[in-house]
mmCIF file of C-alpha atoms in Angstrom:
data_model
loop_
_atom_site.group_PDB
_atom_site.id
_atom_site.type_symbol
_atom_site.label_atom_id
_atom_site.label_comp_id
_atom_site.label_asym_id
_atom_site.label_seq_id
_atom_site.Cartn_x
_atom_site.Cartn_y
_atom_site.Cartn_z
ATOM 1 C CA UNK A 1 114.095 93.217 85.079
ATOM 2 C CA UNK A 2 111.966 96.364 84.354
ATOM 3 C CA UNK A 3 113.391 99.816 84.812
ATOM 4 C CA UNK A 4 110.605 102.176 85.521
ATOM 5 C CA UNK A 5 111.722 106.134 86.167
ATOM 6 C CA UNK A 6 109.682 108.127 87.592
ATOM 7 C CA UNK A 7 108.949 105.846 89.921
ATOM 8 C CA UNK A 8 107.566 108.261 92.580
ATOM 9 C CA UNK A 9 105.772 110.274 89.969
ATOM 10 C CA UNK A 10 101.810 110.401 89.423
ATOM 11 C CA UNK A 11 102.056 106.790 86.574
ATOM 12 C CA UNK A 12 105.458 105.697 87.848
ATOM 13 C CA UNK A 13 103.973 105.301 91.540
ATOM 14 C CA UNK A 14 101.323 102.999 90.616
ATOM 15 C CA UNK A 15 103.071 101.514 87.659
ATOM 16 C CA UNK A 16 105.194 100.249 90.179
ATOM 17 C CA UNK A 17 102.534 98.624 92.594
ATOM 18 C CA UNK A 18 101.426 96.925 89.854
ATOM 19 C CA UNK A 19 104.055 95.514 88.316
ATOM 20 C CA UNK A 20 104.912 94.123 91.452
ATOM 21 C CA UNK A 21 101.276 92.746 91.857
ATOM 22 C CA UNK A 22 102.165 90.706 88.270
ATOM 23 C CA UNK A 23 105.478 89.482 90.072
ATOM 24 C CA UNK A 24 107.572 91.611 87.666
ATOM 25 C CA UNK A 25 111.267 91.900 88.614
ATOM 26 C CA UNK A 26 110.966 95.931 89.224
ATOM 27 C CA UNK A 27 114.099 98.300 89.712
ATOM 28 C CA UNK A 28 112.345 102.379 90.570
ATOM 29 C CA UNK A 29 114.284 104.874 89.700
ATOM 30 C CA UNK A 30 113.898 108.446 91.645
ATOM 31 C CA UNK A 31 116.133 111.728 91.905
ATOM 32 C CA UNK A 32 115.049 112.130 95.246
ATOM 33 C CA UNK A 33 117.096 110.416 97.936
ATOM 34 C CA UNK A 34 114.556 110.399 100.815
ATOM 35 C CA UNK A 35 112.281 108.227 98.838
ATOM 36 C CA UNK A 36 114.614 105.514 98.318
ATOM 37 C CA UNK A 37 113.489 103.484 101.761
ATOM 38 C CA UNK A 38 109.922 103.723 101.046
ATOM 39 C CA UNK A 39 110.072 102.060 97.192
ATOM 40 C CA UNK A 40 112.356 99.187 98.863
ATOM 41 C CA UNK A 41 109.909 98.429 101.523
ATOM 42 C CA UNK A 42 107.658 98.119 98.115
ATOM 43 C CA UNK A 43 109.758 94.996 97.637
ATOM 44 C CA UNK A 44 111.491 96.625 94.730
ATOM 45 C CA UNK A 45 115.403 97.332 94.152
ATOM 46 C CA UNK A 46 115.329 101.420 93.803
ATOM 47 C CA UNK A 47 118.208 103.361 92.848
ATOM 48 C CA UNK A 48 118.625 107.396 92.278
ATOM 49 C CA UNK A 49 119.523 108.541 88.916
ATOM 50 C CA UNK A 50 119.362 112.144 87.927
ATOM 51 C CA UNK A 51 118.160 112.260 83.858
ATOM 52 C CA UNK A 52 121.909 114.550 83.603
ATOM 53 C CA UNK A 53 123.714 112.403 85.195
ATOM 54 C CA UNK A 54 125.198 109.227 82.085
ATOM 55 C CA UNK A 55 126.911 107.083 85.319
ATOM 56 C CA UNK A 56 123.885 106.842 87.344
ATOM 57 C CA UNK A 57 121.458 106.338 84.043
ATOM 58 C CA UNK A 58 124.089 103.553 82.668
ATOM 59 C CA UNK A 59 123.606 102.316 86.609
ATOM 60 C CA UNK A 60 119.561 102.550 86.579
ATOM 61 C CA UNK A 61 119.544 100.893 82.934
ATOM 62 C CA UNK A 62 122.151 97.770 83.952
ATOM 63 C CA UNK A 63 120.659 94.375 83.383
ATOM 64 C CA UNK A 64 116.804 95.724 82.404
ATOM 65 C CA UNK A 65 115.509 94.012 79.826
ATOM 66 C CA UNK A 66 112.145 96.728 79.437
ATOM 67 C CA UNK A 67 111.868 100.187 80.400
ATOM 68 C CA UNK A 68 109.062 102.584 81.365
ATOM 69 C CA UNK A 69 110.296 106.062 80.909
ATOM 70 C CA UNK A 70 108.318 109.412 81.453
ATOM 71 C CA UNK A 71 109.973 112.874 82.841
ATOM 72 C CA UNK A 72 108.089 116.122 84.476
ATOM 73 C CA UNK A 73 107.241 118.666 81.908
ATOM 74 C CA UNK A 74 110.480 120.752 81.564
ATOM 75 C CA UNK A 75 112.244 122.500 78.988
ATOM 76 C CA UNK A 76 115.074 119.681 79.234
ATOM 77 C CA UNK A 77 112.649 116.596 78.696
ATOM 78 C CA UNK A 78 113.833 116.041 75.231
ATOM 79 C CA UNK A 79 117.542 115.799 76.381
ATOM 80 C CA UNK A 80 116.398 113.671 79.437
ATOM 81 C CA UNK A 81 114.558 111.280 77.375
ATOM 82 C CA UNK A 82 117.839 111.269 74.972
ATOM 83 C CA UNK A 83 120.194 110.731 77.879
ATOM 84 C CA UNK A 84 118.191 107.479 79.009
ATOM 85 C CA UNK A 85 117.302 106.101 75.568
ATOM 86 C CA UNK A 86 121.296 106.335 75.165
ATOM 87 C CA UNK A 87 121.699 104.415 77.920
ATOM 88 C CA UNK A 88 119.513 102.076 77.347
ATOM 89 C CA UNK A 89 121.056 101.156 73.824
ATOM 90 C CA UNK A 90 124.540 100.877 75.588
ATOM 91 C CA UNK A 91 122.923 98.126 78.263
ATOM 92 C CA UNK A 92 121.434 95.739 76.061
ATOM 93 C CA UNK A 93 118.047 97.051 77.058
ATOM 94 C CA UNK A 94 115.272 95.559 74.541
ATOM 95 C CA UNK A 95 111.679 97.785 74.895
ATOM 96 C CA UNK A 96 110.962 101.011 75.957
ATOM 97 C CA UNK A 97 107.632 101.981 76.890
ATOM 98 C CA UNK A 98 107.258 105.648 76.501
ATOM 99 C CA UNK A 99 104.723 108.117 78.251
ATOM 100 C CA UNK A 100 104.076 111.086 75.415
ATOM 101 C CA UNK A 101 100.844 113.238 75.455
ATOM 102 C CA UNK A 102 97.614 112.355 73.251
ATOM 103 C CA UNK A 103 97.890 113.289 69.493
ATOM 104 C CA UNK A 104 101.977 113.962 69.607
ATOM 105 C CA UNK A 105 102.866 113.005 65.851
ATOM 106 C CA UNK A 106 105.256 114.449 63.376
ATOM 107 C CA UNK A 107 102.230 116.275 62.294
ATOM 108 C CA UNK A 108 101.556 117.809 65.676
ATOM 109 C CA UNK A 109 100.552 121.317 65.841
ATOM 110 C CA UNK A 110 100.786 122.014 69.630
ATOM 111 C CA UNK A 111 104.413 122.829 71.432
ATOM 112 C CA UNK A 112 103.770 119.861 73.502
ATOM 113 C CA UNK A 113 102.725 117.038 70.514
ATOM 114 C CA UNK A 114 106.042 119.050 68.830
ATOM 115 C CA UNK A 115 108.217 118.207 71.958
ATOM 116 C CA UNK A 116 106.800 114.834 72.111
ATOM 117 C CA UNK A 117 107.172 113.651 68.614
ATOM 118 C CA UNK A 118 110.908 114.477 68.699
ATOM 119 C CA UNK A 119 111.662 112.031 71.367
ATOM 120 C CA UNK A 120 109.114 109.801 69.398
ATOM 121 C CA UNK A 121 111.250 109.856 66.495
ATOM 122 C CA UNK A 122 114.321 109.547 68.409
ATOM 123 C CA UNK A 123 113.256 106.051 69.962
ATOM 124 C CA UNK A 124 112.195 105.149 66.519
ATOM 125 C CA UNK A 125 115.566 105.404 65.087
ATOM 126 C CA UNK A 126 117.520 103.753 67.942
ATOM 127 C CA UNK A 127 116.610 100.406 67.117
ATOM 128 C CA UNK A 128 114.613 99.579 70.135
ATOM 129 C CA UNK A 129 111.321 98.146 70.556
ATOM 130 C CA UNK A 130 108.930 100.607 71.850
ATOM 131 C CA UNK A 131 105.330 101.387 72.711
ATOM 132 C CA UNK A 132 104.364 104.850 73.278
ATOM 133 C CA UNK A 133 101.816 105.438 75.882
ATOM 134 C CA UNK A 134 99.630 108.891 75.049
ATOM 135 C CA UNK A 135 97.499 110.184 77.559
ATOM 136 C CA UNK A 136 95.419 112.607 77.965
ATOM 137 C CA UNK A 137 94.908 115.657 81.289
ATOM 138 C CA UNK A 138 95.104 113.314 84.562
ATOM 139 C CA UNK A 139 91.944 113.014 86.856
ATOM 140 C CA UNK A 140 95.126 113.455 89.653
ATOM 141 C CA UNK A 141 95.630 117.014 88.430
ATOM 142 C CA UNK A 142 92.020 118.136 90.104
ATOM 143 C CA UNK A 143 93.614 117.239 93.322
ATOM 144 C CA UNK A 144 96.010 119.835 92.652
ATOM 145 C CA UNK A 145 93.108 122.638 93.411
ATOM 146 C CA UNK A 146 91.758 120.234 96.691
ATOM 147 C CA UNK A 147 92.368 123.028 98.917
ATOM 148 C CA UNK A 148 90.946 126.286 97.287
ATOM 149 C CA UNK A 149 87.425 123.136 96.724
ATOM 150 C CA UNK A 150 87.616 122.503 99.806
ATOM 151 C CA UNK A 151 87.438 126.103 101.657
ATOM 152 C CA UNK A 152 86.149 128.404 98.993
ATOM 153 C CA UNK A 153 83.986 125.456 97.398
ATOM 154 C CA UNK A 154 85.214 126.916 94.098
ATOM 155 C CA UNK A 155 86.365 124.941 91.084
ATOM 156 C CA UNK A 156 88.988 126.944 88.941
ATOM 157 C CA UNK A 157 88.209 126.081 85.139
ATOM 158 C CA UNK A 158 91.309 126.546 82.872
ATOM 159 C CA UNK A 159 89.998 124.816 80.314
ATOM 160 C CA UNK A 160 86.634 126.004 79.084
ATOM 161 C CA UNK A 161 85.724 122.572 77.243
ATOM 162 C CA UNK A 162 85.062 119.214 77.607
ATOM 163 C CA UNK A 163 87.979 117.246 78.111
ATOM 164 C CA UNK A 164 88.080 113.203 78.155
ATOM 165 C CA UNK A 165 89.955 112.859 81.888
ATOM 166 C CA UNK A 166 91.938 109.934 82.539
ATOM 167 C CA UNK A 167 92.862 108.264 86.143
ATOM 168 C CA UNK A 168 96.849 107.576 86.520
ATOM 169 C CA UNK A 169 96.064 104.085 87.380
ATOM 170 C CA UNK A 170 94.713 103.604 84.135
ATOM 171 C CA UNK A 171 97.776 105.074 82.519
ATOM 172 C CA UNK A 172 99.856 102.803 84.899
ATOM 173 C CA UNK A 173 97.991 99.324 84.449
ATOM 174 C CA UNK A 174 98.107 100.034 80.202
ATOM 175 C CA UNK A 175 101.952 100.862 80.400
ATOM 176 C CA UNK A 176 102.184 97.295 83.158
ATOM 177 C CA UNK A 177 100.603 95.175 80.281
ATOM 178 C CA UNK A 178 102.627 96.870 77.742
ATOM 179 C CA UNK A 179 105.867 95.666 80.100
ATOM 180 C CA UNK A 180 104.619 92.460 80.548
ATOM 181 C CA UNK A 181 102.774 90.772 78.033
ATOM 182 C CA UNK A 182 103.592 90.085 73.658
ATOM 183 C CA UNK A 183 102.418 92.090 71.208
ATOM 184 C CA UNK A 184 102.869 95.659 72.005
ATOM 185 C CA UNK A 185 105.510 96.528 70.015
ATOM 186 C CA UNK A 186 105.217 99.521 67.706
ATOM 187 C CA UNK A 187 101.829 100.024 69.304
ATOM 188 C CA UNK A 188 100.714 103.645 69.668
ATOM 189 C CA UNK A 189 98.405 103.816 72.910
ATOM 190 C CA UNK A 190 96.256 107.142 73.003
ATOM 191 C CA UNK A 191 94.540 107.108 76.279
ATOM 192 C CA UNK A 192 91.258 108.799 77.858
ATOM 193 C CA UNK A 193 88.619 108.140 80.131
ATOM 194 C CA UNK A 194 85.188 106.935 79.262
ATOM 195 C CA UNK A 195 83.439 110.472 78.929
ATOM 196 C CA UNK A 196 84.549 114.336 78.327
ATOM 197 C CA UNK A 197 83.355 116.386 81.269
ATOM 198 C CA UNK A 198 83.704 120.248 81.064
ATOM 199 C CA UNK A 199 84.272 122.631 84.331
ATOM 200 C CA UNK A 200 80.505 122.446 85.602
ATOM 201 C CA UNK A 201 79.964 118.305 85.079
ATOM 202 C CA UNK A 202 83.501 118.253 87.554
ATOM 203 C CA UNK A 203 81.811 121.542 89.986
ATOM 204 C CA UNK A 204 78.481 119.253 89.714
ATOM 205 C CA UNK A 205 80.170 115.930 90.562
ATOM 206 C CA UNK A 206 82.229 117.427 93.297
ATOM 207 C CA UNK A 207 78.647 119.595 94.777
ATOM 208 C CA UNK A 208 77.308 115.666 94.665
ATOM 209 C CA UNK A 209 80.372 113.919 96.266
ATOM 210 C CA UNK A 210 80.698 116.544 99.342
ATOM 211 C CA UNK A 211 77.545 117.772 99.707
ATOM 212 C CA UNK A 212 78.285 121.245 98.924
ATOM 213 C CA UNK A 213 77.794 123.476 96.155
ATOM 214 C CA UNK A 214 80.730 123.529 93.715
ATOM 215 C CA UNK A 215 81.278 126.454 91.771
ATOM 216 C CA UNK A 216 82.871 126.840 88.456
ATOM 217 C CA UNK A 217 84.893 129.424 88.236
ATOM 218 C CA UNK A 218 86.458 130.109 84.189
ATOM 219 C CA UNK A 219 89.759 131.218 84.877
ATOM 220 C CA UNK A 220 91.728 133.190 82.074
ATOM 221 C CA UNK A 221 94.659 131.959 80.204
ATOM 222 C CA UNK A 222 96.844 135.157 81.660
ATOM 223 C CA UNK A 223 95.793 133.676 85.272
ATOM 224 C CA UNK A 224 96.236 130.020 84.725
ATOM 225 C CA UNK A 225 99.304 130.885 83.204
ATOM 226 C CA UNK A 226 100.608 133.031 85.994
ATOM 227 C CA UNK A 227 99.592 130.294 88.613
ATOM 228 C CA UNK A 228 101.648 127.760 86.851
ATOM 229 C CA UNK A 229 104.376 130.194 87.439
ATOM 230 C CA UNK A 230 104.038 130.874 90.817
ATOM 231 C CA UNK A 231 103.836 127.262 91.675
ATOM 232 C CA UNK A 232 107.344 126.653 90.238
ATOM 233 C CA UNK A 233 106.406 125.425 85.990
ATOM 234 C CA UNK A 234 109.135 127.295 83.942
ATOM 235 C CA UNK A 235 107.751 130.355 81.665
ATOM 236 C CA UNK A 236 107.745 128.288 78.518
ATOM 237 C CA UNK A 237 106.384 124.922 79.896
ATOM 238 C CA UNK A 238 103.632 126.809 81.235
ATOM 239 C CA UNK A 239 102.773 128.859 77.545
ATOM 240 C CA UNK A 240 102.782 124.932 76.012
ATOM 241 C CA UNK A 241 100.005 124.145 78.780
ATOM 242 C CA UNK A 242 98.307 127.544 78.145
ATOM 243 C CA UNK A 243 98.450 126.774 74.217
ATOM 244 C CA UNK A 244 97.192 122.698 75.082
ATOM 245 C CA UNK A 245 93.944 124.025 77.034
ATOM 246 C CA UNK A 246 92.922 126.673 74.181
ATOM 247 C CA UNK A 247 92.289 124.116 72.208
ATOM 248 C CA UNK A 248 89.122 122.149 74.765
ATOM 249 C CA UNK A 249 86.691 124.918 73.927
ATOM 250 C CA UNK A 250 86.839 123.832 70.412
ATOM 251 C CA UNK A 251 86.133 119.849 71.382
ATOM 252 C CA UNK A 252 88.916 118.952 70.381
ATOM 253 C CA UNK A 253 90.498 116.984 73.463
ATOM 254 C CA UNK A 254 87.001 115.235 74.633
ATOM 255 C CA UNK A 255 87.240 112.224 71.826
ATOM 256 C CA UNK A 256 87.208 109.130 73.746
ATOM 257 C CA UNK A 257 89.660 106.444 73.576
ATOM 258 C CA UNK A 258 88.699 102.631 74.245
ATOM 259 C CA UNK A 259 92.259 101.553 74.590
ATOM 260 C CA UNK A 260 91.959 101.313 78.505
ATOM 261 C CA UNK A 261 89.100 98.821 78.134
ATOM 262 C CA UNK A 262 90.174 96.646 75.464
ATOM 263 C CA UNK A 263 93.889 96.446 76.743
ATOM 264 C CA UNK A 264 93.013 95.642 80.570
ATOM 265 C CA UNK A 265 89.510 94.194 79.948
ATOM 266 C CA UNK A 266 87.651 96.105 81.909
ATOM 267 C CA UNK A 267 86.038 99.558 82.034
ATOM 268 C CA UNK A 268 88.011 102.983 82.008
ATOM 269 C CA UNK A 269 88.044 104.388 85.933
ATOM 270 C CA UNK A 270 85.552 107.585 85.689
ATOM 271 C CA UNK A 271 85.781 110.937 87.190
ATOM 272 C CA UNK A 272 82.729 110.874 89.783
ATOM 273 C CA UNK A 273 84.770 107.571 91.140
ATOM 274 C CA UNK A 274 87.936 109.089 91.916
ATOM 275 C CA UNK A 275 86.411 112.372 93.523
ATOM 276 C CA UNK A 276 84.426 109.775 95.825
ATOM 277 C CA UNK A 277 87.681 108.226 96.643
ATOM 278 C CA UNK A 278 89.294 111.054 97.135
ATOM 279 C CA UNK A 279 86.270 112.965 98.968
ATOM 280 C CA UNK A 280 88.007 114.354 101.889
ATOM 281 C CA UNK A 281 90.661 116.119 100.453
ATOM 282 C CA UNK A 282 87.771 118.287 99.165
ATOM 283 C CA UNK A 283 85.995 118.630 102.478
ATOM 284 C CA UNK A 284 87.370 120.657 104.922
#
């Protein structure tokens, strides 16, 4: 039995399908009620845990033997992590794949690799296997400005740097080998895509996709920052995003990682790929 939480999330969701695909024993876990019916008619058991909740985590963990665990980005992800890797200890669970961000280390400089690490650390010392999964900003996220693309034909640039994208699927099929197969144990997996692209290559692959002319629009930290806000991010989460991008314009988050490849044996999925699939959500 794997556990995987998140399982309606942007990794857990196709994590899921493809664990399933490997004919993996899959329970989803999911705070969210009405999405119960839909992961059973996956072919999955699915339960609802909340991450403050010990019953319902002791419940989600019960008779797993692996676990893929990744939260939202909250002030409380440290605790939530803690609560299940508790839980998991007190059910006999064996491996824990964790989701973390690229470069979070002891050593880490950034609020986020800070965050990270401690839950690192914490796995560490509870005498689990584990396997920590570190990727870097999601192609996914672009889809998150589909509808200012797709009527303004703008591109809002927070980052101001080139920035190694990855596709969720990738993330997802890593983690599924990591669940499934020998030999990942103490691995660290940093994940990117198979090139950096800054704010004009995405404006010039979506102008190419739709037929349109992209623009790329730089938008300020104060701006991205206060758009984060409005769309529901806590104050703080939001400053450790703010602080993550500052650092693109130095070149810092466009090294490339050839984990994807040499894990699932075939290429990384690229950016102008998923925009095609995704074309008309950036159309009007």
């Amino acid at each position: 039995m794997i556990t995987v939480f998140g399982a309606t999330g942007t990794t857990g969701a196709p994590l899921v399908d493809t664990l399933l695909a490997k004919g993996a024993t899959v329970r989803a876990v999911t705070s969210d009620l009405s999405k119960l019916d839909a992961l059973k008619a996956k072919g999955c058991e699915a339960v609802v845990a909340d991450f403050t909740d010990p019953a319902a985590l002791a419940r989600a963990c019960d008779g797993a033997e692996k676990i893929y665990l990744v939260t939202p980005a909250h002030l409380n992800m440290r605790q939530w992590k803690a609560n299940v890797i508790e839980a998991a200890k007190s059910a006999g669970v064996r491996h824990i794949v964790l989701a973390t961000g690229l470069g979070a280390s002891p050593k880490a400089g950034l609020t986020f690799g800070k965050w990270h690490s401690e839950t690192q650390e914490l796995l560490k010392q509870s005498g689990l296997d584990w396997t920590f999964v570190q990727p870097t900003y999601f192609m996914q996220n672009l889809l998150w400005q589909a509808g200012n693309i797709a009527k303004d034909a703008v591109y809002y640039d927070d980052l101001g740097g080139p920035v190694a994208w990855i596709d969720a699927r990738d993330i997802a099929d890593v983690a599924a080998e990591a669940l499934t197969a020998p030999g990942y144990e103490g691995k660290v997996l940093g994940l990117t895509g198979p090139e950096a692209l800054a704010g004009d290559d995405i404006a010039a692959l979506l102008s190419g996709v739709t037929g349109r002319t992209v623009s790329c629009v730089s938008l300020s930290a104060e701006d991205a920052r206060a758009g984060m806000v409005a769309g529901g991010m806590q104050d703080e989460v939001a400053g450790a995003m703010v602080e993550l991008a500052s650092i693109a314009p130095r070149g810092y988050l466009a090294g490339i990682e050839t984990t994807v490849s040499e894990v699932v044996e075939r290429p990384a999925r690229r950016f102008a790929d998923f925009i095609a699939e995704n074309r008309n959500a950036f159309v009007k």
